[in-house]
Short mmCIF file of C-alpha atoms in Angstrom, two decimals:
data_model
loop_
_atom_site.label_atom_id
_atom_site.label_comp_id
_atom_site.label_asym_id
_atom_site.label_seq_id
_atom_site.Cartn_x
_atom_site.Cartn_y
_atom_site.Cartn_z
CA UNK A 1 106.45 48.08 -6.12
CA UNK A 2 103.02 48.25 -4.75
CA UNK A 3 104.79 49.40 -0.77
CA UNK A 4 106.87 52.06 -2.89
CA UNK A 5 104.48 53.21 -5.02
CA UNK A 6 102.18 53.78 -1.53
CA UNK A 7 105.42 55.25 0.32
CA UNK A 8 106.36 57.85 -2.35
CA UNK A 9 102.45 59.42 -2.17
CA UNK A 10 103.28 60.76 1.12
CA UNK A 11 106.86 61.99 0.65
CA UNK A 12 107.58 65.58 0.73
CA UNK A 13 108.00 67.47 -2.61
CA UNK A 14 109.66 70.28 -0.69
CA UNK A 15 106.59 72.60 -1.98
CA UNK A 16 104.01 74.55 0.33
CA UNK A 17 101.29 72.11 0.49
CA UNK A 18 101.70 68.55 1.84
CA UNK A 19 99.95 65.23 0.94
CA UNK A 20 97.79 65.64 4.39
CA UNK A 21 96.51 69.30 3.53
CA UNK A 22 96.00 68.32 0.03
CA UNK A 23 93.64 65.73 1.07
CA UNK A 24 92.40 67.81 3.91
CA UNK A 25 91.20 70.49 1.56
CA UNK A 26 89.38 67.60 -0.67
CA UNK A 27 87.51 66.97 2.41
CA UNK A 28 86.49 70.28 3.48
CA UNK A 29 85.61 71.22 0.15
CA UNK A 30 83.11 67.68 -0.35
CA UNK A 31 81.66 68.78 3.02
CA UNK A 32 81.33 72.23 1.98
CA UNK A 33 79.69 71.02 -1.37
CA UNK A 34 77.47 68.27 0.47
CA UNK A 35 76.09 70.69 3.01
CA UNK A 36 74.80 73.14 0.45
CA UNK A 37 73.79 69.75 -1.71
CA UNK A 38 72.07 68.89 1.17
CA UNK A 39 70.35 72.16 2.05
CA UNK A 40 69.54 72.54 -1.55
CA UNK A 41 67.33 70.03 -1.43
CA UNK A 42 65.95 70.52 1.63
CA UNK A 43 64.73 73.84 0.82
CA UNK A 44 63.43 71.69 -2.39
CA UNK A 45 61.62 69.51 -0.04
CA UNK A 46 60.45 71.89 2.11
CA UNK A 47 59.41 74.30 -0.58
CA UNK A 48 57.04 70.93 -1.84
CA UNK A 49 55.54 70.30 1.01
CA UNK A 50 54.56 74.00 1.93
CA UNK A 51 52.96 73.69 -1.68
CA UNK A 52 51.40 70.64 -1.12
CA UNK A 53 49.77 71.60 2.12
CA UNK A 54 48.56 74.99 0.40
CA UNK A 55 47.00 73.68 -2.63
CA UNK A 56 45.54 70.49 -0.69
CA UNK A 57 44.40 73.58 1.53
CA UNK A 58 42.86 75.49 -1.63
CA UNK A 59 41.26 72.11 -2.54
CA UNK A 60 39.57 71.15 0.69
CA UNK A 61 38.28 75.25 0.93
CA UNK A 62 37.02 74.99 -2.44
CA UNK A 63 35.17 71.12 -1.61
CA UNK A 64 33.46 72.43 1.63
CA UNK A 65 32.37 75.75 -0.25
CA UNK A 66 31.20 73.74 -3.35
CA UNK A 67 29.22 71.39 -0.55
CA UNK A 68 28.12 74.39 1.24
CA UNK A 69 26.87 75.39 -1.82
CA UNK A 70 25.54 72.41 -3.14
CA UNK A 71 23.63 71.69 0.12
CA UNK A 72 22.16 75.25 0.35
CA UNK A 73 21.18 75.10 -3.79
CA UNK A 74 19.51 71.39 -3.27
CA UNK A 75 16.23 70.88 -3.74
CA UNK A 76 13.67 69.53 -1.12
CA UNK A 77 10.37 67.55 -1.80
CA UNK A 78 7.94 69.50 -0.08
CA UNK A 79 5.69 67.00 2.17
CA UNK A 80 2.79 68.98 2.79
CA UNK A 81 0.08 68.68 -0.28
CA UNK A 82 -2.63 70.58 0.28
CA UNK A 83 -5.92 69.31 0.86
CA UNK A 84 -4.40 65.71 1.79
CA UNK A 85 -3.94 64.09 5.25
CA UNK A 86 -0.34 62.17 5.73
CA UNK A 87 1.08 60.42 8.63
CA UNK A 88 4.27 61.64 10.12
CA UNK A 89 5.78 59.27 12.78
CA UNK A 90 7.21 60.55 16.69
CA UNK A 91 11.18 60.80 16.73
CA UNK A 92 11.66 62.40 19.84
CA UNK A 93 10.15 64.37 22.62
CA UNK A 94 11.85 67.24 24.89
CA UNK A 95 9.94 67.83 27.73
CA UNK A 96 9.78 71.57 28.80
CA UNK A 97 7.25 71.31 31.87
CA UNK A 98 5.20 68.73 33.33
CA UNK A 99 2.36 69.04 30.67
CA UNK A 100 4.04 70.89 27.77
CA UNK A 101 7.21 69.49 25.74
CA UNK A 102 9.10 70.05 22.07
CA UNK A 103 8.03 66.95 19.43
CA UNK A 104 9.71 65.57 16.60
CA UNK A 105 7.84 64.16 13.85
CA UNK A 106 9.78 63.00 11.17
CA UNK A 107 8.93 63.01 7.24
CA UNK A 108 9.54 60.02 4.81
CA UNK A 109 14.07 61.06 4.24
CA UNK A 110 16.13 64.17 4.91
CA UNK A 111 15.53 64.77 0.89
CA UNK A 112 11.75 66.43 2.49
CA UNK A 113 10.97 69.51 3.76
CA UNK A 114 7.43 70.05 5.75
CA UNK A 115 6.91 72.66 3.32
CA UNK A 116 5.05 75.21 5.39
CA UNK A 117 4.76 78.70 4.40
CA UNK A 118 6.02 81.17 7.35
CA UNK A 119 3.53 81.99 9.41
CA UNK A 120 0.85 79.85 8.36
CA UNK A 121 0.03 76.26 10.24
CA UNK A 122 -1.01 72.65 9.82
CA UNK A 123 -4.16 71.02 10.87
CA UNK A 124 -3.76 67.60 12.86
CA UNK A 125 -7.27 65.44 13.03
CA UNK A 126 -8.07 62.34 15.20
CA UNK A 127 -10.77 60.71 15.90
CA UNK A 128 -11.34 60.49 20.01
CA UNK A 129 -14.50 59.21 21.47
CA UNK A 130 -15.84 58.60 18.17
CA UNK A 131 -15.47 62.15 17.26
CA UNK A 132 -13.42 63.68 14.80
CA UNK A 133 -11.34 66.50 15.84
CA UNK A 134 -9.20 68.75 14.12
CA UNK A 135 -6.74 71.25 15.89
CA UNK A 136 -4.29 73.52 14.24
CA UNK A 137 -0.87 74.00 15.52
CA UNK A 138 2.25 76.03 14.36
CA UNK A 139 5.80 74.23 13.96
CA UNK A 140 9.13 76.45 15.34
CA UNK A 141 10.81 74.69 13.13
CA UNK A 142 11.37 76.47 9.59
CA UNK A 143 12.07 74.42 6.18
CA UNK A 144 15.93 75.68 5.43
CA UNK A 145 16.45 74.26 8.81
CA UNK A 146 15.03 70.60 9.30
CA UNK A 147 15.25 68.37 6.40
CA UNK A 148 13.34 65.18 7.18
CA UNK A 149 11.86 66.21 10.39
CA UNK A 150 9.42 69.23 12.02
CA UNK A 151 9.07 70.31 15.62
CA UNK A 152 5.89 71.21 17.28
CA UNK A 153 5.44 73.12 20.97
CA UNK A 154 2.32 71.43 22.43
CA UNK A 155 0.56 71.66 26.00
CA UNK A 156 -0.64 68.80 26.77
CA UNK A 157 -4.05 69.88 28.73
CA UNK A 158 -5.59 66.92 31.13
CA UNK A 159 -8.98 68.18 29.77
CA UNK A 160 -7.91 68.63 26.13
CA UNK A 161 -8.64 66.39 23.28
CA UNK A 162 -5.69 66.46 20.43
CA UNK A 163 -2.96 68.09 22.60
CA UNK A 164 -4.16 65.84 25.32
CA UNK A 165 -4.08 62.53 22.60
CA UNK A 166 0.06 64.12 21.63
CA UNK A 167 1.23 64.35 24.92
CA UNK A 168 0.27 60.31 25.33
CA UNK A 169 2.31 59.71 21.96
CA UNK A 170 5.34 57.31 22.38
CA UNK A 171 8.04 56.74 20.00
CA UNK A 172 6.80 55.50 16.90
CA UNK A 173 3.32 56.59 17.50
CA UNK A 174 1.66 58.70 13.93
CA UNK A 175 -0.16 61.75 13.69
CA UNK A 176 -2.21 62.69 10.71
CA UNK A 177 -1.19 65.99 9.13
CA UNK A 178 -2.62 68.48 6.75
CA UNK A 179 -1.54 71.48 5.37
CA UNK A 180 -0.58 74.65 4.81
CA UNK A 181 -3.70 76.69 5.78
CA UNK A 182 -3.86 79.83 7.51
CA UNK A 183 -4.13 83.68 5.69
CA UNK A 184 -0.80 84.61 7.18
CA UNK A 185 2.20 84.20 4.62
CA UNK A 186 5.36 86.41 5.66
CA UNK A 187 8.03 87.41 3.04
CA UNK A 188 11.10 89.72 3.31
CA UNK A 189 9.96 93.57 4.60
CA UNK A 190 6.70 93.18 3.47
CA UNK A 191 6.06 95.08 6.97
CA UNK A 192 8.47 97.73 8.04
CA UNK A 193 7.46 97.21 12.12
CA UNK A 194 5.42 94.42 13.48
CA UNK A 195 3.75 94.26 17.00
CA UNK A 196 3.33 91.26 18.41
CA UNK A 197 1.15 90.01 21.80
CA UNK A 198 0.99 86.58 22.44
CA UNK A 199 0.41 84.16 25.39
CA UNK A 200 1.32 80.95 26.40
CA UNK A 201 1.79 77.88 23.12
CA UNK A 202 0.66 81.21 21.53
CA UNK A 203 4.23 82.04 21.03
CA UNK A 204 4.44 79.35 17.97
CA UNK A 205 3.59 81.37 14.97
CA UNK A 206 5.97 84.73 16.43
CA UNK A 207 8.81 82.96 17.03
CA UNK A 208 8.49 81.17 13.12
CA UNK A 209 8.83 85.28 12.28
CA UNK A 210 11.00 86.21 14.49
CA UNK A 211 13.75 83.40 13.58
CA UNK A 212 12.88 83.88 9.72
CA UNK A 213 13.68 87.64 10.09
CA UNK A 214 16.54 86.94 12.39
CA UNK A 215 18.30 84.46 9.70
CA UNK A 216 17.67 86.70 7.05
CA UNK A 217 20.32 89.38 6.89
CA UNK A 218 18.12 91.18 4.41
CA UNK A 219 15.05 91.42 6.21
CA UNK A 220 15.04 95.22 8.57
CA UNK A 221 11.56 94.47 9.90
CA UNK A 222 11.36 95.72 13.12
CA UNK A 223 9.77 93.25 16.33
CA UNK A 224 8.62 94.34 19.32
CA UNK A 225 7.08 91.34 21.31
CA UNK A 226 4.70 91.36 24.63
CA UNK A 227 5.04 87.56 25.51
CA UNK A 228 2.50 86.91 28.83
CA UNK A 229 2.49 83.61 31.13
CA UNK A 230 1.80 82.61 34.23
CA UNK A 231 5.17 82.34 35.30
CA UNK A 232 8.58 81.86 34.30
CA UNK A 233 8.60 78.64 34.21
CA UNK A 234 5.97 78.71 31.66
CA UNK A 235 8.23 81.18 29.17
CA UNK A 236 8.62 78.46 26.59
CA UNK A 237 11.37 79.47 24.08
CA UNK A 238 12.80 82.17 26.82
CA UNK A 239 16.40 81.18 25.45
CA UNK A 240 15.48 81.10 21.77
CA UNK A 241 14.14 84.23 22.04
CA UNK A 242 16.64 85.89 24.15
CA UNK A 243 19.56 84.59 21.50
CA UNK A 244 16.91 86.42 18.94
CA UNK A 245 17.27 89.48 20.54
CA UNK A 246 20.99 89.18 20.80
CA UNK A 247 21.45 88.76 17.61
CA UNK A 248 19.82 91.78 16.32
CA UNK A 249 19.65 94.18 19.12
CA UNK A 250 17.78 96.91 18.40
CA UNK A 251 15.73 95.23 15.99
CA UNK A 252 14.25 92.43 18.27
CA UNK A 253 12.60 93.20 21.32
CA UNK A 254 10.69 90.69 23.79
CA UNK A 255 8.76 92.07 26.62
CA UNK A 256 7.95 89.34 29.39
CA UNK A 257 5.01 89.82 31.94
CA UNK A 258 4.05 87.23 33.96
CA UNK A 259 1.25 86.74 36.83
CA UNK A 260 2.98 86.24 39.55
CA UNK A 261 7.12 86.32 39.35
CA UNK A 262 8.70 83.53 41.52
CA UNK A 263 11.56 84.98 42.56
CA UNK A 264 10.29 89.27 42.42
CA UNK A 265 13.84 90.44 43.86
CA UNK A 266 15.00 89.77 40.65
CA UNK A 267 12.47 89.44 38.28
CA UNK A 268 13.00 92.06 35.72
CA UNK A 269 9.70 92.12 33.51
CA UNK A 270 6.38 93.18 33.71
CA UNK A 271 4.25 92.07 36.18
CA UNK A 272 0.23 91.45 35.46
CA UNK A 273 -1.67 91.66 32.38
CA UNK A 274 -1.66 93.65 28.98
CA UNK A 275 -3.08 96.93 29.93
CA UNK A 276 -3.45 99.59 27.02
CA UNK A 277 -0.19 101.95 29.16
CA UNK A 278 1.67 98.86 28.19
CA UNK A 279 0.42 98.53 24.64
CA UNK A 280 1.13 101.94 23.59
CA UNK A 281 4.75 102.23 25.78
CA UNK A 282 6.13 99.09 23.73
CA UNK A 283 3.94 98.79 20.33
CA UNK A 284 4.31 100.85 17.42
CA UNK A 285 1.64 103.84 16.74
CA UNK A 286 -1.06 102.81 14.01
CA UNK A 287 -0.10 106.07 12.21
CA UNK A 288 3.07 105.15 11.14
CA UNK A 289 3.69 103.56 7.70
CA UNK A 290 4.14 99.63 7.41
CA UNK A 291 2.75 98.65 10.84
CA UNK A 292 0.93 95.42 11.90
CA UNK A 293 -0.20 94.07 15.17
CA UNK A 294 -0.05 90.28 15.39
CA UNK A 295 -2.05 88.38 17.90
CA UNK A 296 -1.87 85.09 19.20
CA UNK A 297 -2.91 83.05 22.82
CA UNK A 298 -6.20 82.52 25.00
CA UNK A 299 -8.87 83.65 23.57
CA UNK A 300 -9.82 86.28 26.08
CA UNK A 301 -6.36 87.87 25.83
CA UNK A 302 -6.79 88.08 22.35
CA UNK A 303 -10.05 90.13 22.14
CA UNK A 304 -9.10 92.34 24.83
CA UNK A 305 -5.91 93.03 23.34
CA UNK A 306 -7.95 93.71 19.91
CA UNK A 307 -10.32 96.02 21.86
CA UNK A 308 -7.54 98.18 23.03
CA UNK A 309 -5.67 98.48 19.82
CA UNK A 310 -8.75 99.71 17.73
CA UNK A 311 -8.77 102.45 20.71
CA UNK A 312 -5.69 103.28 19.78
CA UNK A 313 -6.24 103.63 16.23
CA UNK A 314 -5.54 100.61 14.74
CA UNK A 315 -8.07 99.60 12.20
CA UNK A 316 -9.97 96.71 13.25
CA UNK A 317 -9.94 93.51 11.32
CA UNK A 318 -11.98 90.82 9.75
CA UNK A 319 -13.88 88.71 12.09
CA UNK A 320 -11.29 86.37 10.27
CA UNK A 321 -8.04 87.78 10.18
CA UNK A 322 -6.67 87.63 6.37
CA UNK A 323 -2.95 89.10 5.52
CA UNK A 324 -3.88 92.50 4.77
CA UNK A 325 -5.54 93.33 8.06
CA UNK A 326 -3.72 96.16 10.55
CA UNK A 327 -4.45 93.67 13.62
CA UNK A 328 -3.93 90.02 12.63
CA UNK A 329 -5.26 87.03 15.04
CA UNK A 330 -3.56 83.67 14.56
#
């Protein structure tokens, strides 16, 4: 019965469609259905993914803003109390030129700032020979920038006494620190142009501006630097402050002048020393409104400079410089 039974499934009715086809149909129809089952759900799975990736996407956007944020909103210890002397240990030194190099100090965790105003300095004292010395030096590097550490540009002179005593530092080594001091505190525009002549490590306290006004989208003061050496491989910060310039041309100007140029085919400065031509061709009048003339380098540069600017009409300063003054002497 079983053999018949299986037989008479696949024997002709005399109608149109046969056994075969009937079952063919079936199996074109369960492909039919699977394949649009089947791309059902991979549009399904596809669609989840894309989803996934986007809001994971959303989520890590928002978790490096909110870090961003966090980092920028944190607060910093400041390190510097005034009126007290603290020890700040060597990290690192990056030599520039046989006697003059870029050192690290670091402060007691990356939750401290130095907590120097811009434009003012810190006071370093030793005690060498059995005197005690005290020497004042500017850092180029600014709070918002180096948590836990501060940079100082010394020249080590054979014949000098504390920048001598820091170029013989080695890793590890201390230096005690006081600070702020100086009459010089800058804040957003409170001058509309400033001048600027300095020579030598004298570039310290004009590149702290410079980079504060250059990081500051706000701040429209207007720079115009004469920066005098010896040569050009004693431009320290030459890159720094050509990046400066670059990033707000028009705004930032360096002037170079050196004594004698190494290569003069293609030196492209000035060549010699400030000369009141020069002072007036790339320094702001007196007249105008919101104009300073900062000073900073050898001493002999810095009162002939001074001499020449009161000829020009600036009006001459304090015998010690305070923030107010038309022609300011770091």
């Amino acid at each position: 019965m079983i053999e018949n039974t299986q037989t008479n499934m696949f024997v002709d009715t005399g109608s149109n469609t046969t056994p075969n086809h009937f079952h063919e149909e079936k199996i074109v129809k369960y492909l039919e259905n699977a394949k649009k089952f089947d791309i059902f759900f991979l549009i399904i799975a596809v669609s989840i993914v894309i989803f996934y990736k986007m809001t994971h996407k959303y989520k890590t956007d928002i978790s490096e803003l909110e870090e961003e944020q966090d980092e920028n909103e944190k607060e910093y210890k400041k390190a510097l109390v005034h009126g007290e002397f603290h020890q700040y240990p060597l990290l690192s030194k990056n030599e520039l030129t046989k006697e003059t190099a870029i050192y690290r100090f670091g402060l007691p965790s990356d939750s401290y700032v130095l907590g120097l105003p811009i434009g003012q300095h810190i006071s370093i004292k030793a005690e060498i020979d059995g005197k005690k010395l005290l020497r004042s030096y500017t850092p180029i590097s600014l709070d918002y920038e180096a948590p836990g550490y501060f940079d100082l540009l010394v020249k080590a002179y054979p014949t000098g006494n504390i920048s001598k005593m820091i170029g013989e530092l080695k890793i590890g080594d201390k230096i005690d620190v006081c600070g702020p001091a100086g009459f010089y505190d800058y804040n957003e525009n409170c001058r509309k142009k400033l001048g600027m002549v300095a020579g030598g490590t004298g570039i310290t306290p004009m590149y702290q501006i410079m980079k504060a006004i250059a990081d500051n989208p706000k701040d429209t003061t207007e720079i115009s630097l004469i920066y005098g050496n010896t040569s050009e491989s004693e431009i320290f910060l030459k890159k720094e402050l050509d990046e400066l310039c670059e990033r707000r041309p028009g705004q930032i100007n360096v002037y170079y002048l050196i004594d004698k140029p190494e290569h003069p085919d293609e030196w492209k400065g000035g060549i010699g020393y400030v000369t009141a031509d020069l002072l007036k061709e790339k320094i702001a009048s007196p007249e105008e409104d919101g104009v300073q003339l900062l000073l900073c380098g050898p001493p002999r540069m810095v009162s002939s400079v001074k001499r020449m600017a009161v000829a020009m009409g600036y009006t001459k300063g304090k015998p010690v410089s305070k923030m107010e003054d038309q022609i300011f002497a770091f």
